[in-house]
Coordinates of C-alpha atoms in Angstrom, one line a residue:
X1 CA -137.4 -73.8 206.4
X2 CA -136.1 -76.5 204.3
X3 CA -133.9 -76.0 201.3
X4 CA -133.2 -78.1 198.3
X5 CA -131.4 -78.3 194.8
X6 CA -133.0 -78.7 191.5
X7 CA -130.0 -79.9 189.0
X8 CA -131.5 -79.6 185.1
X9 CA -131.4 -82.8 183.0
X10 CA -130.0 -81.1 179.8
X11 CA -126.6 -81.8 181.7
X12 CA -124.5 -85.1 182.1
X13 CA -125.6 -87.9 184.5
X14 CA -122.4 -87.1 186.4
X15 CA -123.1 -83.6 186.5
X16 CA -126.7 -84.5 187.9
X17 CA -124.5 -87.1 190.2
X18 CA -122.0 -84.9 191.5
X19 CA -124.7 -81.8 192.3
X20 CA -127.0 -84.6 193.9
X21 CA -124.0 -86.3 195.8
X22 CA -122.8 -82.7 196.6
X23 CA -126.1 -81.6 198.4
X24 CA -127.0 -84.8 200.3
X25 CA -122.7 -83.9 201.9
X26 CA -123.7 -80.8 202.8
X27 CA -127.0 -80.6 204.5
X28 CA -129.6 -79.9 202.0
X29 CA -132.9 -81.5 202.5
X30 CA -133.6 -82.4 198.6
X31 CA -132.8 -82.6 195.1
X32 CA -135.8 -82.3 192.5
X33 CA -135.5 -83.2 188.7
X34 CA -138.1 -81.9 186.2
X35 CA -139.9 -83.8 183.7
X36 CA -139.8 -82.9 180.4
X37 CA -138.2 -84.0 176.9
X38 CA -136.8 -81.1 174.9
X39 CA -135.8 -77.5 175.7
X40 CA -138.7 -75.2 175.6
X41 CA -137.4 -73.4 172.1
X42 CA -138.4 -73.4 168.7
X43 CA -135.6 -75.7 168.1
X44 CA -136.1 -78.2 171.0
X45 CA -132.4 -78.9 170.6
X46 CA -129.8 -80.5 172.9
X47 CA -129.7 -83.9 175.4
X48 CA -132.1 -83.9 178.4
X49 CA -132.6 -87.2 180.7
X50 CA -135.9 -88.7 181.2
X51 CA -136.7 -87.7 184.8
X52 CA -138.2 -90.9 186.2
X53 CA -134.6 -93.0 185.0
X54 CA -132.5 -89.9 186.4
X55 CA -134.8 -90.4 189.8
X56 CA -134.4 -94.0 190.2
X57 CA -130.6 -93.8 189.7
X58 CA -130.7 -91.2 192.2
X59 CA -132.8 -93.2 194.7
X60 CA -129.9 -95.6 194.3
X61 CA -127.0 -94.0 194.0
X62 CA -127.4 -90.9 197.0
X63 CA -128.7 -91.7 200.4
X64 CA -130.5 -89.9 203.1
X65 CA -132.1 -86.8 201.0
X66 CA -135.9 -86.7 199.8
X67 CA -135.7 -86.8 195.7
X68 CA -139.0 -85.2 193.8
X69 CA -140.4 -84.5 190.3
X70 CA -140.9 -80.9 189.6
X71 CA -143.2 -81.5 187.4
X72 CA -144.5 -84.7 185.8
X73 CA -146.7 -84.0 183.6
X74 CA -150.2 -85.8 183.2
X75 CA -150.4 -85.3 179.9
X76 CA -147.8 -88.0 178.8
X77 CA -148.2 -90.1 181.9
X78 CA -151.0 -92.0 182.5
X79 CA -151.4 -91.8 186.0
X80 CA -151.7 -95.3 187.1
X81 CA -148.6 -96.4 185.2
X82 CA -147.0 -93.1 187.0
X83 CA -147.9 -94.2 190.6
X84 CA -146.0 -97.7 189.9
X85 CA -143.1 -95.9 188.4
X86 CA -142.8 -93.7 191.6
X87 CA -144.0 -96.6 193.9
X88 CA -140.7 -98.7 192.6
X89 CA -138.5 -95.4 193.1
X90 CA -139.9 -94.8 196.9
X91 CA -139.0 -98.5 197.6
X92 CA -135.3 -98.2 196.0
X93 CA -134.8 -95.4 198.0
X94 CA -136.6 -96.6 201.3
X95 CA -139.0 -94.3 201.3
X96 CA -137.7 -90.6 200.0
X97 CA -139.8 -90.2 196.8
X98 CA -142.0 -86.8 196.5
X99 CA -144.1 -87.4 193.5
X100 CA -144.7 -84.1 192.0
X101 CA -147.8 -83.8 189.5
X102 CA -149.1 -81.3 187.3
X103 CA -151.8 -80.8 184.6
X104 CA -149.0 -80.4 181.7
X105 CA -148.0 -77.2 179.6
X106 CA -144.8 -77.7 177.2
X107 CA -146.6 -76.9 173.7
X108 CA -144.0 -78.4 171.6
X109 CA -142.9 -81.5 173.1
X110 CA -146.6 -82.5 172.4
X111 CA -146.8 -81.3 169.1
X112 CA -143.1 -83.2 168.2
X113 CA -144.4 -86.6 170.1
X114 CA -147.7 -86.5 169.0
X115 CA -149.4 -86.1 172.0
X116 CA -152.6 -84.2 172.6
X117 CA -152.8 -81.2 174.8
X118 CA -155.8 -80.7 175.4
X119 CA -158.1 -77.5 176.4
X120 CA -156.7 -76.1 179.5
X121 CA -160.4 -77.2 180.7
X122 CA -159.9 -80.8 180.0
X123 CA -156.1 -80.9 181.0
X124 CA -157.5 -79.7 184.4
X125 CA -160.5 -82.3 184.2
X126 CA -158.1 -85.2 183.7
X127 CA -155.8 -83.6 186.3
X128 CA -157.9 -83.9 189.0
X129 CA -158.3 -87.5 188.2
X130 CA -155.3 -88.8 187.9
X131 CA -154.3 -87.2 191.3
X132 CA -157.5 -88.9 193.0
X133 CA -156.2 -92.1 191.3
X134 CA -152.2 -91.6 192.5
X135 CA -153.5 -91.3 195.3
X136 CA -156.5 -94.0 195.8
X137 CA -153.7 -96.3 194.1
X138 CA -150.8 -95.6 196.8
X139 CA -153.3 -96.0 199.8
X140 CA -155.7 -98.8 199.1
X141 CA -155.6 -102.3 198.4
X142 CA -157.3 -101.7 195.1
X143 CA -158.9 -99.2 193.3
X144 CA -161.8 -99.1 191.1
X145 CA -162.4 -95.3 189.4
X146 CA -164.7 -94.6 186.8
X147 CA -164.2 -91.0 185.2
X148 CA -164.8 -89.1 182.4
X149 CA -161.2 -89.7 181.3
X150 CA -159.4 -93.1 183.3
X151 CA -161.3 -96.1 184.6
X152 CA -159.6 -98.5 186.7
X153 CA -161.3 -102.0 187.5
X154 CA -160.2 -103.5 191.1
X155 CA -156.4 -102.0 189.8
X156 CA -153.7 -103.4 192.2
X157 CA -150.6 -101.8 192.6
X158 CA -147.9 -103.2 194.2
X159 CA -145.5 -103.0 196.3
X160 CA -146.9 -99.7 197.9
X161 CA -144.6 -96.8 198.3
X162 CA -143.0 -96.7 201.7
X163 CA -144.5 -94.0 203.0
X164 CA -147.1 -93.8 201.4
X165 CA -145.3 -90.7 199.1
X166 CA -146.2 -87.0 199.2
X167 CA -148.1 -85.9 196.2
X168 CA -146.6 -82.7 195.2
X169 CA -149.8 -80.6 193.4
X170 CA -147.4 -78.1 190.8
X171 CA -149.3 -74.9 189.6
X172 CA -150.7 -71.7 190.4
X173 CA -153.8 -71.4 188.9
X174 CA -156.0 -70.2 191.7
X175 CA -160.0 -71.5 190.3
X176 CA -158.7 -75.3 189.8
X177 CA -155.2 -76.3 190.4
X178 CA -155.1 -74.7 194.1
X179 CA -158.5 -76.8 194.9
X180 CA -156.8 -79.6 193.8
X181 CA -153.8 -79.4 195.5
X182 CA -156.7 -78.5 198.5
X183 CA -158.4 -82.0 198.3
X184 CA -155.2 -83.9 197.6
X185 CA -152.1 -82.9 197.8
X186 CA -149.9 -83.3 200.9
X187 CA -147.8 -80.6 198.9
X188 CA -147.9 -78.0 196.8
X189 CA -145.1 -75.6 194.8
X190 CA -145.7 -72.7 192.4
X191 CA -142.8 -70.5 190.8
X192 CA -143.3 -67.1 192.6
X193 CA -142.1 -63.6 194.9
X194 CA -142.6 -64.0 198.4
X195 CA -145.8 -61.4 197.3
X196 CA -147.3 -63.5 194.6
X197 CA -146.6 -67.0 196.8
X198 CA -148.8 -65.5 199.3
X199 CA -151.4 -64.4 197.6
X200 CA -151.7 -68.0 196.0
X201 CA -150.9 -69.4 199.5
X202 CA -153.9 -67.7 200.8
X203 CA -156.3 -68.9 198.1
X204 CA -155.1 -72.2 199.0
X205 CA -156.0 -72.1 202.4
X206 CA -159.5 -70.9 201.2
X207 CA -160.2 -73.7 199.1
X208 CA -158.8 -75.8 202.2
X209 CA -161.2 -74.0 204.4
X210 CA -163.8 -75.1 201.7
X211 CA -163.8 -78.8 201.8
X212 CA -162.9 -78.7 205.5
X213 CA -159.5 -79.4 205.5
X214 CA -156.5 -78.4 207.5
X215 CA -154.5 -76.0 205.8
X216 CA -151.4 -76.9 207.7
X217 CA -151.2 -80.5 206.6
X218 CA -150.0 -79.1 203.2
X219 CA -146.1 -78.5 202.5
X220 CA -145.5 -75.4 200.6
X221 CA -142.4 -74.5 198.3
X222 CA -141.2 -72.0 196.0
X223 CA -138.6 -72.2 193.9
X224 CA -136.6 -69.1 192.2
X225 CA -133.5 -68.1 189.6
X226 CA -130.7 -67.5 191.7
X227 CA -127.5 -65.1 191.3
X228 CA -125.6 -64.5 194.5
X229 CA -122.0 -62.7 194.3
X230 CA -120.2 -60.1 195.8
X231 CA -120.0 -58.0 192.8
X232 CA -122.2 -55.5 192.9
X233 CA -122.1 -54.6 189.1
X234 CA -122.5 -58.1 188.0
X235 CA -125.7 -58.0 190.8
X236 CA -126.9 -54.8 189.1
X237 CA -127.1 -55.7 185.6
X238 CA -128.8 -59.4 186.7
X239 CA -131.3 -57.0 188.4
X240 CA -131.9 -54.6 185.1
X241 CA -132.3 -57.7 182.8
X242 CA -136.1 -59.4 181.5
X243 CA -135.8 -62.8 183.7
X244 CA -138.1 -64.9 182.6
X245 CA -139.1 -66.8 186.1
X246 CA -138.6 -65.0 189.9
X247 CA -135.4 -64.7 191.2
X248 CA -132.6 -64.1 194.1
X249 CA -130.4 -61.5 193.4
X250 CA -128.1 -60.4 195.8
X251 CA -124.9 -60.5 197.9
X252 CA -125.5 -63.6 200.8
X253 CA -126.9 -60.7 203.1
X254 CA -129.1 -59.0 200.6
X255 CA -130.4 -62.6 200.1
X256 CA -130.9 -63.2 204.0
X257 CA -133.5 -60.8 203.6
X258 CA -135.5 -62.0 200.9
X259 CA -135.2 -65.5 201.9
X260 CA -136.8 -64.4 205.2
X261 CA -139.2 -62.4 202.9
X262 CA -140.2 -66.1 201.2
X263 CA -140.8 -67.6 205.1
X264 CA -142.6 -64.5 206.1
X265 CA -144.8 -65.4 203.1
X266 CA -145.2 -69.1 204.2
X267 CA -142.7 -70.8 202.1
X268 CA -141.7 -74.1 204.2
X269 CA -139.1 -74.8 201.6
X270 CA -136.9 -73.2 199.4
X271 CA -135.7 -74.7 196.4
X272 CA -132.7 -73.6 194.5
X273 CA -132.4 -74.8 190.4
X274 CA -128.6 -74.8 189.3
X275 CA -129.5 -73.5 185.8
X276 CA -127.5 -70.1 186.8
X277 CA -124.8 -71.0 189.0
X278 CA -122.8 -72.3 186.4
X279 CA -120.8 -76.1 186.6
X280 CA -118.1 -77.8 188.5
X281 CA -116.6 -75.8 191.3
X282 CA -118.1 -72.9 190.5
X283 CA -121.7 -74.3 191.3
X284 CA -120.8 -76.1 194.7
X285 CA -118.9 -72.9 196.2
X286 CA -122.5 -70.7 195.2
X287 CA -124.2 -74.2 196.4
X288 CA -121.9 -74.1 199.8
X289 CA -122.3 -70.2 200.2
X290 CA -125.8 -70.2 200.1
X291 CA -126.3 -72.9 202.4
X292 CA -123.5 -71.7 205.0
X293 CA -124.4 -67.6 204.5
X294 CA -128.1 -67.2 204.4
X295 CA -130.0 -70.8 204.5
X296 CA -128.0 -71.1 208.1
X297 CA -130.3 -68.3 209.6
X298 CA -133.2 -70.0 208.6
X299 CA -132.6 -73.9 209.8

């Protein structure tokens, strides 16, 4: 398995530096940074980086680990203007860019900004195209699309990406996100229990099966809230509260267990947000514990 960091943008650039810096020191395979504007709150208050600036600096500024979206959504980006933005970040960074995709969701930085939504129909409608257009975009010379929702006329795009990048396909819903992600994605990640991840994992490899392609040429990862400690009350009352997303609660042995649980399930990677681990030392010795007590049995 591989194992990454996801550092939130509603914190300082040298916050996002320093967990960034931090992971690349100590062996973790990538950092991820989500794209959105505002909290998701009725408020919609407090500072959060653009994702595609705080990827670019970190293309720059940290070497040697990949560096992904975790989301963008394709809602607010068109996707041929995306594709340059993440072709410029892949060069800067000589080829580590992950360009994560999905059909959008956030209800009220669209309704502040002014942007449409759409019907989940049509989100998923434009979805599909833009992915078939990162991708025609990052592999051909030129591209000429006509859809229902983008045309491109003999669009260039260069410089290409290094690699070309992975297109990450972010989402769970198993009817038409999981067939995209089955006709284009080189990855795919979903929020989920090592139950519900494969369940959707298997779904995947049925729509895979359906348009004859090789389920195994697709990278899958999960991501989940995490809360290790050695204090057993604080464990038990993290374990008897709402959360709103999966979690891993547990000492670093309880969590050797459910990690393997996640790679019995088919989860290639593992990726940790820092939203609960708190700031400063605090978050690299939970960082440093994980990696050195329970992602060590699974390298």
């Amino acid at each position: 398995m591989q194992f990454a960091v996801w550092p939130g943008t509603q914190q300082s650039w040298a916050d996002i530096l320093e967990v960034a810096r931090h992971a690349e020191l100590t062996g973790w395979d990538r950092v991820y940074v989500a794209d959105h504007f505002m909290s998701n709150d009725d408020e919609a208050a407090g500072p959060m980086l653009e994702c595609w600036a705080v990827v670019t600096a970190l293309a720059a500024a940290v070497p040697r680990v990949g560096i992904g979206t975790l989301v963008c959504g394709n809602t607010y980006r068109h996707p041929a203007i995306l594709a340059n933005q993440a072709a410029a970040a892949d060069v800067i960074s000589g080829g580590r860019v992950i360009l994560g995709l999905g059909a959008g969701w956030q209800q009220n930085e669209h309704d502040k900004y002014g942007i449409e939504l759409y019907s989940v129909g049509e989100r998923l409608d434009r979805f599909a195209e833009a992915c078939a257009i990162v991708r025609s975009l990052s592999t051909q010379e030129r591209t000429t699309f006509h859809g229902e929702h983008y045309q491109l006329t003999d669009a260039p795009m260069e410089p290409k990406p290094v690699g070309p990048f992975p297109l990450l396909v972010g989402g769970g819903g198993e009817k038409r996100t999981l067939r995209v992600a089955a006709e284009h994605a080189q990855e795919w990640n979903v929020w989920s229990t090592p139950e519900i991840f494969a369940h959707k994992s298997g779904v995947l490899d049925g729509h895979c099966q359906d348009l004859g392609r090789d389920p195994s040429e697709i990278h899958r990862s999960t991501q989940a809230l995490l809360f290790l400690s050695d204090d057993q009350a604080f464990l038990d009352r993290m374990r008897g509260m709402d959360m709103p997303m999966p979690t891993l609660i547990g000492t670093p042995s309880e969590l050797v267990d459910v990690v393997g649980a996640y790679r019995d399930a088919g989860v290639d990677e593992l990726i940790v947000p820092d939203f609960t681990i708190g700031t400063g030392t605090q978050r690299t010795d939970i960082l440093d514990r994980f990696k050195e007590e329970v992602a060590i049995h699974f390298g």
